[in-house]
mmCIF file of C-alpha atoms in Angstrom:
data_model
loop_
_atom_site.group_PDB
_atom_site.id
_atom_site.type_symbol
_atom_site.label_atom_id
_atom_site.label_comp_id
_atom_site.label_asym_id
_atom_site.label_seq_id
_atom_site.Cartn_x
_atom_site.Cartn_y
_atom_site.Cartn_z
ATOM 1 C CA UNK R 44 87.583 98.597 -37.068
ATOM 2 C CA UNK R 45 88.710 97.356 -40.434
ATOM 3 C CA UNK R 46 89.759 94.072 -41.978
ATOM 4 C CA UNK R 47 92.517 94.154 -44.578
ATOM 5 C CA UNK R 48 92.572 91.862 -47.597
ATOM 6 C CA UNK R 49 96.037 90.891 -46.421
ATOM 7 C CA UNK R 50 94.657 89.493 -43.131
ATOM 8 C CA UNK R 51 92.204 87.237 -44.947
ATOM 9 C CA UNK R 52 94.758 86.167 -47.557
ATOM 10 C CA UNK R 53 97.273 85.255 -44.825
ATOM 11 C CA UNK R 54 94.620 83.127 -43.100
ATOM 12 C CA UNK R 55 93.890 81.388 -46.416
ATOM 13 C CA UNK R 56 97.556 80.777 -47.257
ATOM 14 C CA UNK R 57 98.185 79.317 -43.793
ATOM 15 C CA UNK R 58 95.587 76.625 -44.540
ATOM 16 C CA UNK R 59 96.869 75.407 -47.903
ATOM 17 C CA UNK R 60 100.015 74.096 -49.517
ATOM 18 C CA UNK R 61 100.146 75.120 -53.152
ATOM 19 C CA UNK R 62 103.521 74.932 -54.826
ATOM 20 C CA UNK R 63 102.132 76.024 -58.198
ATOM 21 C CA UNK R 64 101.184 79.397 -56.690
ATOM 22 C CA UNK R 65 104.781 79.927 -55.560
ATOM 23 C CA UNK R 66 106.036 79.495 -59.115
ATOM 24 C CA UNK R 67 103.852 82.313 -60.464
ATOM 25 C CA UNK R 68 104.861 85.943 -60.611
ATOM 26 C CA UNK R 69 103.710 88.065 -57.670
ATOM 27 C CA UNK R 70 101.181 89.839 -59.858
ATOM 28 C CA UNK R 71 99.646 86.606 -61.193
ATOM 29 C CA UNK R 72 99.576 84.995 -57.733
ATOM 30 C CA UNK R 73 97.863 88.036 -56.193
ATOM 31 C CA UNK R 74 95.328 88.113 -59.019
ATOM 32 C CA UNK R 75 94.399 84.458 -58.529
ATOM 33 C CA UNK R 76 94.168 84.736 -54.744
ATOM 34 C CA UNK R 77 92.085 87.916 -54.949
ATOM 35 C CA UNK R 78 89.737 86.046 -57.293
ATOM 36 C CA UNK R 79 89.254 83.383 -54.612
ATOM 37 C CA UNK R 80 88.678 86.138 -52.063
ATOM 38 C CA UNK R 81 86.101 87.976 -54.165
ATOM 39 C CA UNK R 82 84.144 84.791 -54.921
ATOM 40 C CA UNK R 83 84.163 83.815 -51.230
ATOM 41 C CA UNK R 84 82.862 87.265 -50.263
ATOM 42 C CA UNK R 85 80.047 87.070 -52.811
ATOM 43 C CA UNK R 86 78.913 83.785 -51.267
ATOM 44 C CA UNK R 87 79.022 85.211 -47.731
ATOM 45 C CA UNK R 88 77.686 88.726 -48.405
ATOM 46 C CA UNK R 89 74.011 87.761 -48.152
ATOM 47 C CA UNK R 90 74.491 86.156 -44.738
ATOM 48 C CA UNK R 91 76.553 88.892 -43.118
ATOM 49 C CA UNK R 92 75.019 91.988 -41.550
ATOM 50 C CA UNK R 93 78.189 93.904 -42.387
ATOM 51 C CA UNK R 94 78.949 95.842 -45.522
ATOM 52 C CA UNK R 95 81.568 93.686 -47.224
ATOM 53 C CA UNK R 96 82.196 96.083 -50.079
ATOM 54 C CA UNK R 97 85.946 96.685 -50.155
ATOM 55 C CA UNK R 98 87.439 100.166 -49.983
ATOM 56 C CA UNK R 99 90.910 100.934 -51.321
ATOM 57 C CA UNK R 100 93.092 102.479 -48.607
ATOM 58 C CA UNK R 101 95.844 104.667 -50.097
ATOM 59 C CA UNK R 102 97.834 104.655 -46.838
ATOM 60 C CA UNK R 103 98.365 100.905 -46.748
ATOM 61 C CA UNK R 104 98.004 100.363 -50.529
ATOM 62 C CA UNK R 105 95.494 97.588 -49.993
ATOM 63 C CA UNK R 106 91.757 96.981 -49.859
ATOM 64 C CA UNK R 107 89.957 96.968 -46.532
ATOM 65 C CA UNK R 108 86.480 96.310 -45.219
ATOM 66 C CA UNK R 109 85.476 99.165 -42.946
ATOM 67 C CA UNK R 110 83.300 97.652 -40.217
ATOM 68 C CA UNK R 111 82.749 100.247 -37.480
ATOM 69 C CA UNK R 112 80.524 98.105 -35.258
ATOM 70 C CA UNK R 113 82.638 94.934 -35.234
ATOM 71 C CA UNK R 114 84.489 93.534 -32.219
ATOM 72 C CA UNK R 115 87.831 91.733 -32.297
ATOM 73 C CA UNK R 116 86.286 88.220 -31.873
ATOM 74 C CA UNK R 117 83.800 88.989 -34.664
ATOM 75 C CA UNK R 118 86.663 90.184 -36.871
ATOM 76 C CA UNK R 119 88.525 86.908 -36.334
ATOM 77 C CA UNK R 120 85.353 84.953 -37.052
ATOM 78 C CA UNK R 121 84.767 86.827 -40.331
ATOM 79 C CA UNK R 122 88.379 86.259 -41.396
ATOM 80 C CA UNK R 123 88.038 82.545 -40.627
ATOM 81 C CA UNK R 124 84.765 82.169 -42.558
ATOM 82 C CA UNK R 125 85.918 84.088 -45.628
ATOM 83 C CA UNK R 126 89.272 82.261 -45.732
ATOM 84 C CA UNK R 127 87.379 78.964 -45.539
ATOM 85 C CA UNK R 128 85.297 80.110 -48.504
ATOM 86 C CA UNK R 129 88.536 80.796 -50.342
ATOM 87 C CA UNK R 130 89.521 77.152 -49.795
ATOM 88 C CA UNK R 131 86.300 76.057 -51.476
ATOM 89 C CA UNK R 132 87.104 78.337 -54.422
ATOM 90 C CA UNK R 133 90.689 77.048 -54.546
ATOM 91 C CA UNK R 134 89.527 73.401 -54.619
ATOM 92 C CA UNK R 135 86.806 73.861 -57.242
ATOM 93 C CA UNK R 136 89.152 73.778 -60.280
ATOM 94 C CA UNK R 137 90.690 70.511 -59.084
ATOM 95 C CA UNK R 138 87.284 68.843 -59.189
ATOM 96 C CA UNK R 139 86.835 69.824 -62.827
ATOM 97 C CA UNK R 140 90.437 69.391 -63.967
ATOM 98 C CA UNK R 141 90.338 67.965 -67.476
ATOM 99 C CA UNK R 142 93.184 65.444 -67.120
ATOM 100 C CA UNK R 143 91.659 63.906 -64.000
ATOM 101 C CA UNK R 144 88.220 63.673 -65.587
ATOM 102 C CA UNK R 145 89.573 62.116 -68.805
ATOM 103 C CA UNK R 146 91.595 59.546 -66.884
ATOM 104 C CA UNK R 147 88.672 58.718 -64.616
ATOM 105 C CA UNK R 148 86.308 58.225 -67.514
ATOM 106 C CA UNK R 149 88.672 55.972 -69.463
ATOM 107 C CA UNK R 150 90.114 53.912 -66.598
ATOM 108 C CA UNK R 151 89.018 50.301 -66.814
ATOM 109 C CA UNK R 152 90.189 49.253 -63.383
ATOM 110 C CA UNK R 153 89.362 51.184 -60.257
ATOM 111 C CA UNK R 154 92.312 50.588 -57.989
ATOM 112 C CA UNK R 155 93.400 52.512 -54.914
ATOM 113 C CA UNK R 156 95.908 54.483 -56.967
ATOM 114 C CA UNK R 157 93.831 54.985 -60.096
ATOM 115 C CA UNK R 158 92.952 58.426 -61.476
ATOM 116 C CA UNK R 159 89.301 57.648 -60.799
ATOM 117 C CA UNK R 160 90.103 57.166 -57.123
ATOM 118 C CA UNK R 161 92.036 60.444 -57.148
ATOM 119 C CA UNK R 162 89.015 62.215 -58.627
ATOM 120 C CA UNK R 163 86.797 60.717 -55.929
ATOM 121 C CA UNK R 164 89.184 61.930 -53.210
ATOM 122 C CA UNK R 165 89.344 65.428 -54.711
ATOM 123 C CA UNK R 166 85.543 65.565 -54.938
ATOM 124 C CA UNK R 167 85.250 64.305 -51.371
ATOM 125 C CA UNK R 168 87.696 66.962 -50.142
ATOM 126 C CA UNK R 169 85.844 69.673 -52.055
ATOM 127 C CA UNK R 170 82.474 68.516 -50.697
ATOM 128 C CA UNK R 171 83.811 68.486 -47.146
ATOM 129 C CA UNK R 172 85.285 71.970 -47.529
ATOM 130 C CA UNK R 173 82.005 73.229 -48.973
ATOM 131 C CA UNK R 174 79.991 71.677 -46.103
ATOM 132 C CA UNK R 175 82.352 73.161 -43.538
ATOM 133 C CA UNK R 176 82.075 76.610 -45.140
ATOM 134 C CA UNK R 177 78.279 76.410 -45.323
ATOM 135 C CA UNK R 178 78.090 75.317 -41.693
ATOM 136 C CA UNK R 179 80.337 78.201 -40.649
ATOM 137 C CA UNK R 180 78.135 80.836 -42.198
ATOM 138 C CA UNK R 181 74.975 79.153 -40.928
ATOM 139 C CA UNK R 182 76.378 79.385 -37.423
ATOM 140 C CA UNK R 183 77.421 82.975 -38.066
ATOM 141 C CA UNK R 184 73.959 83.805 -39.351
ATOM 142 C CA UNK R 185 72.358 82.137 -36.328
ATOM 143 C CA UNK R 186 74.656 83.900 -33.846
ATOM 144 C CA UNK R 187 74.596 87.348 -35.468
ATOM 145 C CA UNK R 188 71.402 87.399 -37.515
ATOM 146 C CA UNK R 189 68.339 89.513 -37.013
ATOM 147 C CA UNK R 190 65.447 87.127 -36.412
ATOM 148 C CA UNK R 191 62.902 89.943 -36.705
ATOM 149 C CA UNK R 192 63.466 89.953 -40.469
ATOM 150 C CA UNK R 193 62.148 86.389 -40.741
ATOM 151 C CA UNK R 194 58.546 85.956 -41.792
ATOM 152 C CA UNK R 195 57.361 83.477 -39.195
#
């Protein structure tokens, strides 16, 4: 069985609302989203027992992960975990956005609508997404891992 990049990207896009991505050219948008995908895979590769090295399929003109020993529920689980990792990668730039940081550092009052409060909310969202992603691949590792490789 195989997983197409397109399947993972669709799962990711169904979880976010990003109007700036819609304003980009198709080529730029695909490049950015594939960057999120590649970084999410790198983070998950060490946990997964599957070979997550993509293969280019000329028939469908897209990359796939060829996973011969995977079942349909496992496929859905992998798509969900990797797309969640893409959310973490998508949020990361917002945490370090220069305008937000400059406003937060120079704001004298810390009101509910201040830039400093916005930065806190963005950081909180990023932290929650990161925790959720980490928990998902811990559960995956626990459910699908090989405990004989542990040195107990």
